Amino acid sequence: MPPPFLPQFPELTPAMRSVLERIHRAPYPPTYTQTAEEAKRSYEAGSGVLEVPKAELARVEDFTFPARDGFAIPARLYAPSKEKLPLLVYFHGGGFVIGNVRTHDILCRELSRLAGCAVVSVDYRLAPEFKFPTAFDDAWDAVRWVAQHGSTLNVDSTRLALGGDSAGGTIAATCAIMARDERIPVRLQLLFYPGTAADLEAPSHKRFEKGLILEKLHIEWFFDNFIAREQRGDWRFAPLNAEDVEGVAPAWFGLAEMDPLVDDGIAYADKLRAAGVPVDIEIYRGVTHEFIKMGRAIREARQAHEDAARALAHAFET
């Protein structure tokens, strides 16, 4: 029997509908019913199931760099050749609670391969052990470190982009603002369905609150694990609250039509445009949050990989 919610969403592509039906039949508890540690393990265990084949690259290197408190932040460098290539610093999704370099390994490999650039994937510290603003502090420490140590990594950090998906997109957007303030040149912010708002008030949060990949209960669980309610207006957590975004790096948005976060992503794109920031936005029809990690099943994921890579390559050339 198909899941009872599917008739509410006739816009779903057949492939996306099939994925949702399989998820519905799988005997796994929802993330929001698990402990954070259980959720971390289960997300990692399932992270590669629907991914495209893993690209073999000339360079895949693990390293660490120092956070402001002395913690050694793990990171992984990808590059399709030994040449000194431009660099994308990538922040994985997972609601600031789950996800890591390993869960986003295939996606980072694919972006590196398609864009012909180096990628540094940052394993910032997660909640609930590390609450707001640790993830943002780790991320900003990463940006500053790679900007200063390109020669150490044999990358061209003068041609720098920032990217991420979901919570990682929030982090990338925040770091783009901080980079402007500290005069670190950034060619592009690459944002896959970023969270940008402090609340769940946009119409898409109501429209897609139940039955798809990311539900309202998931978002509330992530928020509650990561950040106190009185802190949620902070612009680092909610870039829509940033006072001034004039002069930040150009942005490419890859949004999912069937996603509670889609209206927040559009709103942030509009905020950037109103401040004179060049914006390119793609809304992938009939797919849900997390679709970019489903390239084996969802053709829109493969298209999004190619579109994002094209945006990166263009930004690095100009």
Coordinates of C-alpha atoms in Angstrom, one line a residue:
M1 CA 0.0 0.0 0.0
P2 CA 1.4 3.4 -0.9
P3 CA 2.0 5.9 1.9
P4 CA -1.2 7.8 2.8
F5 CA 0.4 11.2 2.2
L6 CA 1.4 10.7 -1.4
P7 CA -1.9 11.8 -3.0
Q8 CA -1.4 15.2 -1.4
F9 CA 1.7 15.7 -3.6
P10 CA 0.9 15.1 -7.2
E11 CA 3.9 17.3 -8.2
L12 CA 6.4 14.5 -7.2
T13 CA 8.3 13.0 -10.0
P14 CA 7.8 9.3 -10.5
A15 CA 11.3 8.6 -9.3
M16 CA 11.0 10.7 -6.2
R17 CA 7.7 9.1 -5.4
S18 CA 9.3 5.7 -5.7
V19 CA 12.1 6.7 -3.3
L20 CA 9.5 7.9 -0.8
E21 CA 7.6 4.7 -1.1
R22 CA 10.7 2.7 -0.4
I23 CA 11.6 4.9 2.6
H24 CA 8.0 4.5 3.9
R25 CA 8.3 0.7 3.8
A26 CA 11.8 0.6 5.4
P27 CA 11.7 -0.5 9.1
Y28 CA 13.7 2.4 10.4
P29 CA 12.5 4.9 13.0
P30 CA 12.3 8.6 12.1
T31 CA 15.3 10.7 13.1
Y32 CA 13.3 12.7 15.5
T33 CA 12.5 9.6 17.6
Q34 CA 16.1 8.7 18.1
T35 CA 18.8 9.9 20.3
A36 CA 21.4 12.2 18.6
E37 CA 24.0 9.4 18.7
E38 CA 21.6 6.9 17.1
A39 CA 20.6 9.4 14.5
K40 CA 24.3 10.1 13.6
R41 CA 24.9 6.4 13.1
S42 CA 21.8 5.7 11.1
Y43 CA 22.3 8.7 8.8
E44 CA 25.9 7.6 8.1
A45 CA 24.9 4.0 7.5
G46 CA 22.3 5.0 4.8
S47 CA 24.2 8.0 3.3
G48 CA 25.5 6.3 0.2
V49 CA 22.5 4.1 -0.7
L50 CA 21.2 6.3 -3.5
E51 CA 24.4 8.1 -4.5
V52 CA 26.0 8.1 -7.9
P53 CA 29.2 5.9 -8.2
K54 CA 32.1 7.1 -6.3
A55 CA 34.5 9.1 -8.5
E56 CA 38.2 8.2 -8.4
L57 CA 40.3 11.3 -8.0
A58 CA 44.0 12.1 -8.2
R59 CA 44.0 13.5 -4.7
V60 CA 41.9 12.5 -1.6
E61 CA 43.7 13.6 1.5
D62 CA 42.7 13.8 5.2
F63 CA 44.2 16.5 7.3
T64 CA 43.4 18.8 10.3
F65 CA 43.6 22.5 11.0
P66 CA 43.4 24.3 14.3
A67 CA 40.2 25.8 15.7
R68 CA 40.3 29.0 17.8
D69 CA 40.1 26.9 21.0
G70 CA 42.9 24.6 19.9
F71 CA 40.7 21.7 18.7
A72 CA 42.0 19.9 15.6
I73 CA 39.2 20.1 13.1
P74 CA 39.2 17.2 10.6
A75 CA 38.9 18.0 6.9
R76 CA 39.2 16.1 3.6
L77 CA 40.8 17.5 0.4
Y78 CA 39.6 16.3 -3.0
A79 CA 41.2 17.2 -6.4
P80 CA 41.0 15.7 -9.8
S81 CA 44.6 16.4 -10.6
K82 CA 47.9 17.3 -9.0
E83 CA 47.7 20.9 -10.4
K84 CA 47.2 23.9 -8.2
L85 CA 43.4 24.3 -8.6
P86 CA 40.8 26.8 -7.3
L87 CA 39.1 25.7 -4.1
L88 CA 35.6 25.1 -2.9
V89 CA 35.3 24.9 0.9
Y90 CA 32.2 22.7 1.5
F91 CA 30.1 22.3 4.6
H92 CA 27.9 19.2 4.9
G93 CA 24.2 19.2 5.8
G94 CA 22.5 17.4 8.7
G95 CA 20.8 20.0 10.8
F96 CA 24.0 20.7 12.8
V97 CA 23.5 17.3 14.5
I98 CA 24.2 14.6 12.0
G99 CA 26.4 14.2 8.9
N100 CA 30.2 14.3 8.5
V101 CA 32.9 14.2 5.9
R102 CA 32.1 10.6 5.1
T103 CA 28.4 11.1 4.5
H104 CA 29.1 13.7 1.9
D105 CA 32.2 12.1 0.4
I106 CA 30.6 11.1 -2.9
L107 CA 28.9 14.5 -3.4
C108 CA 32.2 16.3 -2.8
R109 CA 34.0 14.0 -5.2
E110 CA 31.4 14.7 -7.8
L111 CA 31.6 18.5 -7.4
S112 CA 35.4 18.2 -7.7
R113 CA 35.3 16.0 -10.7
L114 CA 32.7 18.0 -12.6
A115 CA 34.0 21.5 -11.8
G116 CA 37.7 20.6 -12.1
C117 CA 38.4 22.2 -8.8
A118 CA 39.7 21.2 -5.4
V119 CA 37.2 20.7 -2.6
V120 CA 37.9 20.9 1.2
S121 CA 35.1 19.2 3.1
V122 CA 35.0 20.5 6.8
D123 CA 34.1 18.2 9.7
Y124 CA 32.8 20.9 11.9
R125 CA 31.7 19.9 15.4
L126 CA 28.1 18.9 15.9
A127 CA 25.3 19.2 18.5
P128 CA 24.2 18.3 21.0
E129 CA 27.8 18.0 22.3
F130 CA 28.6 21.3 20.7
K131 CA 25.8 23.9 20.6
F132 CA 25.5 27.1 18.7
P133 CA 27.8 28.9 17.7
T134 CA 30.5 26.2 17.6
A135 CA 29.6 24.9 14.1
F136 CA 29.8 28.5 12.7
D137 CA 33.1 29.2 14.6
D138 CA 34.7 26.0 13.2
A139 CA 33.5 26.9 9.7
W140 CA 34.8 30.4 9.8
D141 CA 38.1 29.2 11.3
A142 CA 38.3 26.8 8.3
V143 CA 37.7 29.6 5.8
R144 CA 40.4 31.8 7.3
W145 CA 42.8 28.9 7.6
V146 CA 42.5 27.8 3.9
A147 CA 42.6 31.3 2.7
Q148 CA 46.0 31.7 4.4
H149 CA 47.4 28.2 3.7
G150 CA 46.7 27.6 0.1
S151 CA 50.3 26.8 -0.6
T152 CA 50.3 24.2 2.2
L153 CA 47.4 22.4 0.5
N154 CA 48.8 23.1 -3.0
V155 CA 45.6 24.8 -4.0
D156 CA 44.9 28.3 -5.4
S157 CA 43.0 29.8 -2.4
T158 CA 42.9 33.2 -4.2
R159 CA 40.1 31.6 -6.2
L160 CA 37.9 30.6 -3.4
A161 CA 34.2 29.5 -3.2
L162 CA 32.0 28.5 -0.3
G163 CA 29.3 25.9 -0.4
G164 CA 27.1 23.6 1.5
D165 CA 23.7 21.8 1.6
S166 CA 20.9 22.4 4.1
A167 CA 22.5 23.4 7.4
G168 CA 25.8 23.5 5.5
G169 CA 24.2 26.0 3.2
T170 CA 23.4 28.1 6.2
I171 CA 27.0 28.0 7.3
A172 CA 28.3 28.8 3.8
A173 CA 25.9 31.9 3.5
T174 CA 27.1 33.1 7.0
C175 CA 30.7 32.6 6.1
A176 CA 30.2 34.6 2.9
I177 CA 29.0 37.6 4.9
M178 CA 32.0 37.2 7.3
A179 CA 34.4 36.9 4.4
R180 CA 33.1 40.2 3.0
D181 CA 33.7 41.8 6.4
E182 CA 37.2 40.5 6.7
R183 CA 38.0 41.2 3.0
I184 CA 38.6 37.6 2.1
P185 CA 37.7 37.4 -1.6
V186 CA 35.1 34.8 -2.4
R187 CA 34.1 34.0 -6.0
L188 CA 30.8 32.2 -5.3
Q189 CA 28.5 30.9 -2.5
L190 CA 27.0 27.6 -3.6
L191 CA 23.9 27.0 -1.6
F192 CA 21.9 23.8 -1.9
Y193 CA 18.5 24.3 -0.1
P194 CA 20.0 26.4 2.8
G195 CA 18.2 27.1 6.0
T196 CA 18.0 30.9 6.3
A197 CA 15.1 31.7 8.7
A198 CA 14.8 31.7 12.5
D199 CA 11.3 30.2 12.5
L200 CA 9.1 27.8 10.5
E201 CA 6.6 30.5 9.4
A202 CA 7.0 30.5 5.6
P203 CA 4.1 28.9 3.6
S204 CA 6.3 26.0 2.4
H205 CA 6.8 24.9 6.0
K206 CA 3.1 24.3 6.3
R207 CA 2.7 22.9 2.8
F208 CA 5.4 20.3 3.3
E209 CA 5.4 19.8 7.0
K210 CA 4.6 16.1 6.9
G211 CA 5.2 13.1 4.6
L212 CA 8.3 14.0 2.7
I213 CA 12.0 13.6 3.5
L214 CA 12.3 16.6 5.9
E215 CA 9.3 17.1 8.1
K216 CA 8.5 19.8 10.7
L217 CA 9.3 17.4 13.5
H218 CA 12.8 16.8 12.0
I219 CA 13.5 20.5 11.9
E220 CA 12.3 21.1 15.4
W221 CA 14.4 18.2 16.6
F222 CA 17.5 19.6 14.9
F223 CA 16.8 23.1 16.2
D224 CA 16.2 21.9 19.8
N225 CA 19.5 19.9 19.8
F226 CA 21.5 22.7 18.4
I227 CA 20.3 26.1 19.6
A228 CA 18.4 27.7 22.4
R229 CA 15.1 29.4 21.4
E230 CA 16.3 32.8 22.5
Q231 CA 19.3 32.6 20.2
R232 CA 17.5 31.7 17.0
G233 CA 17.3 35.3 15.8
D234 CA 21.1 35.5 15.5
W235 CA 21.9 36.3 11.9
R236 CA 24.5 33.5 11.8
F237 CA 21.8 31.0 12.3
A238 CA 19.2 32.9 10.3
P239 CA 21.0 34.8 7.4
L240 CA 17.6 36.4 6.6
N241 CA 18.2 38.5 9.7
A242 CA 21.5 39.8 8.6
E243 CA 21.4 43.6 8.7
D244 CA 23.5 44.1 5.5
V245 CA 24.4 41.7 2.7
E246 CA 25.6 44.2 0.2
G247 CA 28.9 43.2 -1.4
V248 CA 28.8 39.5 -0.4
A249 CA 29.9 36.9 -3.0
P250 CA 27.6 36.1 -5.9
A251 CA 25.3 33.2 -5.1
W252 CA 24.1 30.1 -6.8
F253 CA 21.0 28.4 -5.3
G254 CA 19.9 24.9 -5.9
L255 CA 16.5 24.4 -4.3
A256 CA 14.0 21.5 -4.1
E257 CA 10.4 22.4 -5.0
M258 CA 8.9 20.0 -2.4
D259 CA 10.9 21.2 0.6
P260 CA 9.9 23.1 3.7
L261 CA 12.9 25.3 3.2
V262 CA 12.2 26.3 -0.4
D263 CA 10.4 29.6 0.5
D264 CA 13.2 30.6 2.9
G265 CA 15.8 29.9 0.2
I266 CA 13.9 32.1 -2.3
A267 CA 13.5 34.8 0.4
Y268 CA 17.3 34.9 0.9
A269 CA 17.9 35.0 -2.8
D270 CA 15.6 37.9 -3.0
K271 CA 17.4 39.6 -0.1
L272 CA 20.7 39.2 -1.9
R273 CA 19.3 40.5 -5.2
A274 CA 17.8 43.6 -3.5
A275 CA 21.3 44.3 -2.2
G276 CA 22.8 44.2 -5.7
V277 CA 24.3 40.7 -5.3
P278 CA 24.3 38.6 -8.5
V279 CA 22.1 35.6 -7.9
D280 CA 21.4 32.5 -10.0
I281 CA 18.6 30.3 -8.7
E282 CA 17.5 26.8 -9.9
I283 CA 14.4 25.2 -8.4
Y284 CA 14.3 21.5 -9.2
R285 CA 10.7 20.4 -9.7
G286 CA 9.1 17.5 -8.1
V287 CA 11.9 16.6 -5.7
T288 CA 12.4 16.9 -2.0
H289 CA 15.1 18.0 0.5
E290 CA 18.2 15.8 0.3
F291 CA 17.7 15.0 -3.4
I292 CA 21.2 15.9 -4.3
K293 CA 22.4 12.8 -2.5
M294 CA 20.1 10.6 -4.6
G295 CA 21.8 10.7 -8.0
R296 CA 21.5 7.0 -8.6
A297 CA 17.7 7.2 -8.5
I298 CA 16.9 10.9 -9.2
R299 CA 18.0 12.5 -12.5
E300 CA 17.4 16.0 -11.0
A301 CA 20.3 15.3 -8.6
R302 CA 22.7 14.6 -11.5
Q303 CA 21.4 17.7 -13.2
A304 CA 22.0 19.8 -10.0
H305 CA 25.5 18.4 -9.7
E306 CA 26.2 19.5 -13.3
D307 CA 24.6 22.9 -12.8
A308 CA 26.5 23.6 -9.6
A309 CA 29.8 22.5 -11.2
R310 CA 29.1 24.8 -14.2
A311 CA 28.5 27.7 -11.8
L312 CA 31.7 27.0 -10.0
A313 CA 33.8 26.7 -13.1
H314 CA 32.4 30.0 -14.4
A315 CA 33.1 31.7 -11.1
F316 CA 36.7 30.5 -11.0
E317 CA 37.3 31.6 -14.6
T318 CA 36.1 35.2 -14.1

